[in-house]
Every structure is written in structure tokens, then in C-alpha cells.
């Protein structure tokens, strides 16, 4: 995890650690002169909290304060946020001078946020609010940014935006870069209805940000209309903080408009084992197509059956018929066949993922890869400070592939997998869970100790303690067996994360009570009704929905959207598309989805507040040069 070098660098790295009298560079400068004098010969940060406390106990007051602040900063940089919090709690803020109290307050807040303790951070700031109001404006702005981060992590996106925009003019250059990026990320996550309501009640720079996000986020709008609106925005908001970014956005949109296809060939199976999946995708594509027809330019669409054995012949026929953009094919084998052809005659976006290092420059991939969901869960758990994971998945090649995707990403992030188990659906699940949790061993150890001591022992069985959470791969029926077994075997409070496989997409409170507490990722189309016009159009045409193919129907909507904006995502690395299957961005010619989070509560899937990854990469302000 990469942490931002920012406003405490000067205080902690220069004045606290070095005791130097020179000013830090203008990029990271917070204070003109040293504010905390560090003792000569300050030792390196002890790797363990116990060692740090032992050394601090032998220091005089000034040395102990300086060392505590410096070492807490180092612990945050090393992702030891809990140690940083405990070290800072040993200081009495009433014994600190103003600059030391500012450092203590900012470090304490960052340490709490890195442990997802948003309420503690907000309470800390509120508790010291009167004192904060006496700080110089620059320091107040930095603490406002801390508050904004806490609000973003809590899911209060509009409140976070208000704090950020108010503090922005007083921040240093690097803090402004971070704040600018966070503002845009929050705007990309804000639900459409909330965005519209916020515009009506806002003014000043906030209104400028909100209207810019609204016009950028409209993926159904005609590109020419978006360009016109963006030019109008630029004329209206000439002094807005985002104005410097608009030319790059305009340039990308103009090039996307100039390169948009006029005839799109769509290769989907209308025969063979994937025909139902192909039908759901086609219906999603046409739903989005009809919606865009209402607002502007649409390409000609031609559908081809890719269910035959000779996908190359189908592909060539589409080219012969005049296609200048191809969507599909769907099956992995067909995707691999197209990708192996070298340079392709037209831009092609396959509707599945394959692993290949030799892809053509104009070959892109989009799909609903469960491996991506598994990797997102690993990212989330790491940001929450977890270190040890358990993995439980059903027997089979497909499940093993998803479990491996999670484990590989988790280990890349520095985590460890302490236990991996497979299960078979049926009565044996309970025994598998019990064995995985080492409950029998805890009972045996307790009985053994009781036989050889006269002490009264607590023989209550316990689960293993070397597991911060469980990555569970299960469908609803499997999950309804696994979670009760976890609860029964003393793991009721063990966090359980799962992919969208765990949710059928349809409310079933009576049966899904057994899934209570499981957190999972899923697409906005399933969890929210924020895309109201599309939902209404879909419900009108297909009132019974698409059952288990509903997610593929949603993929069809985003598939159509992407054909007009693929250039934008590819050319502008910071761009993303708020799609119905997730927030979409491009990485190595591959569309990557970031999904929403939900939790089962009272048998229903309850959407959790949406927070950005950047908002959770919290001890960014504490590192030194």
C-alpha cells in the first residue's frame, strides 16, 4: 500500500527526528521553523510496541514526547496502526504544547482511520473542536481533510465533499492533489438521485463539481451533446479548481466522438449451450440502445450467431458486412481464437476474459469475472487491517480458480492464508467447518490440561484464533449451510466475505436469515435502483426479469455503453464509467469492475455505504521523505 507524503513530513521527519533548524521544502512545508525539538541521538523506531514502551519509560519528558510522535509516525508507515494508536494513547495531550498537540491529534486520527474507526476519529475532532478553531488556518484545513476522510469512509459522501471544498484553498500542493482526486472519486460514487438532489441545494465550487460530474457521468448521452455541455461548463466556471482538468477531458471526448463506430457487429451465441446467456446479453444491449436513441447518435447494430464451431468465419463475415467495431464473442475458447489472430482489422471487445500476453493492440476484454470479485475482497480486507485469512470453497475446478485468485492477491498485499478447505454440499459441511476451525483440538487441549492440574479450567471450546476473516465461495444454498455451521462452532463473530455468487438477486428473507452477517460484493444493478430509467424500461419489456441471467442482462447494458466510450477509458487513465455492473475502468486493455458492498441483515441484502479505496488508504499523511 502506497501512502501519500504530505503535511506531517516536515514536522515529523525534519523537526522531530532530525532536530534540524532549516525549513522543509515548499512542497511539504507546514511550518517555517522547527516546532518540536528532537533530542540528539534519537534511536531508530523499535519494531515491537513492547520494546518501544520499554525505551520510552527511561526517557525524560521532552525526549519521550518527541520519540512517541516520531515512532507512531513510523508505525503508521509500516501499517502498524494499532501499535501507533496505543503509543499515542500513552501521551497526555494536556502536557503537550500547541504544535505537539496538533501532531498528536493528526496522528491519532490517522491511526484510528487506518483501523476503520471512523466514529472515534469524528469524536476526537469534535472533542478538540474549540482548540482546533484556535489553530492557524492551514492546520485547521489539514484537520478538516482528516474529517473529510472519516466522512468518506463512513459513506457520507456529500458531507465529505463539503469539507473538502471548504478546506481546499488552504491546503499545500500535495494535499490539494490528493483532495482533488478524492473529490472526483467521491463524485463518481455518489448515486445519481443523490447527485441530482445535491445540485439543486448547492452553490459555489461545490455546485461546479457536482454539475461537472453529472455531465461526465451520463454514459447514455450523445458524445456531441456532452462535448457541448462541457464547453458550456468551462465558460461558466472559469476559476473553478477543476478547470485545468477539463481540456484533457474535452480532448478525450472529442477523439472518442471522432472514432465512435458507425456499424457494430455483435457476436453472441443464439444456438448451443450458451444461447440463454447470449439472449440475456442481447436484450441488455438493446435496452441501452433504445435508451440512447432518445438522446442522440446511435450506431447500426448487427447480430451474428457465434455458437457455431467456426468463429473466425463469423468474425470475417461481420467485417465483410462493413462492421467497424466488434463486440464478442462470449465463450473463452472463441475469445482465445480471436486474440490469437495477431493484428485485428477492427477494434474488438471480447465479452469474456482470457490470460494472454500476446494480445492485439485493438483487442479489449470485458466480462463478469468472479476472479475480479475475489481480488476486490482481498483489497478490502487488507484496507481493513486484516492479516490472516481462511479460505473455504466447494470442490471443483471453477471454484479453485476463484479461490486461487483471492489467495494470490491476498499474498501480494502481504497477507497470509492460514487455512484452506474445500467442501461438498450436504451433511458433511458441518464437519468440514468444525475441522477447519480446530474446535476439536481446543476441546482436547482443555481436557488434557484439566487432567494434570488442580486448577479450575475453562473448558469452553473455541475456534482457532489465527484467522481474521473467512473468504467464502458459496451459492445461496451452500451459504445457508456454511454460515449456521460457523455460528454453531463458535465463529459467529468471524467476518465472512463472499462474492456475488452468495446472492440470488431476489429477496427471500425467510431462507436468507441463515446468511445474516455475510458481507459480499455485487453489481449496482442488483443492489440498487439508481438507474431508474433503465430499470423502468427493463421492467416494462421484461416484467418477470431474467432470473439467473439478470447479471448478464446488466452486462449487456454496459457492453453497449462501452462501445462508444472505449477510446475514452483507454486514452485517459483517470477516466471511469459508472456502469450498472460496477464502476468501470481500463487496465491493460481489460475492463475492470469495482462492485458495491452489501451485507445480509434480517434475511435481506442491505447495501453498505460506498467508500473509495483512496479513502481507506489512510495513514497517507504520516510518512517521511
mmCIF file of C-alpha atoms in Angstrom, residues 158 161-162 165-166 195-211 236-237 240-241:
data_model
loop_
_atom_site.group_PDB
_atom_site.id
_atom_site.type_symbol
_atom_site.label_atom_id
_atom_site.label_comp_id
_atom_site.label_asym_id
_atom_site.label_seq_id
_atom_site.Cartn_x
_atom_site.Cartn_y
_atom_site.Cartn_z
ATOM 1 C CA UNK A 158 -21.842 14.825 0.301
ATOM 2 C CA UNK A 161 -17.297 16.814 -0.328
ATOM 3 C CA UNK A 162 -18.432 19.900 1.566
ATOM 4 C CA UNK A 165 -14.124 22.001 -0.909
ATOM 5 C CA UNK A 166 -14.096 24.350 2.084
ATOM 6 C CA UNK A 195 -26.193 13.830 -7.127
ATOM 7 C CA UNK A 196 -29.252 15.461 -8.693
ATOM 8 C CA UNK A 197 -30.646 16.478 -5.300
ATOM 9 C CA UNK A 198 -27.276 17.886 -4.192
ATOM 10 C CA UNK A 199 -27.063 20.111 -7.283
ATOM 11 C CA UNK A 200 -30.441 21.659 -6.511
ATOM 12 C CA UNK A 201 -29.358 22.621 -2.988
ATOM 13 C CA UNK A 202 -25.725 23.649 -3.588
ATOM 14 C CA UNK A 203 -23.818 26.709 -4.718
ATOM 15 C CA UNK A 204 -20.261 27.888 -5.347
ATOM 16 C CA UNK A 205 -17.432 25.464 -6.110
ATOM 17 C CA UNK A 206 -19.460 22.515 -4.792
ATOM 18 C CA UNK A 207 -22.165 23.127 -7.390
ATOM 19 C CA UNK A 208 -19.467 23.368 -10.056
ATOM 20 C CA UNK A 209 -18.043 19.989 -9.064
ATOM 21 C CA UNK A 210 -21.473 18.376 -8.927
ATOM 22 C CA UNK A 211 -22.581 19.649 -12.345
ATOM 23 C CA UNK A 236 -19.407 29.248 -16.743
ATOM 24 C CA UNK A 237 -16.749 28.067 -14.250
ATOM 25 C CA UNK A 240 -13.132 26.585 -10.694
ATOM 26 C CA UNK A 241 -10.447 24.292 -9.125
#
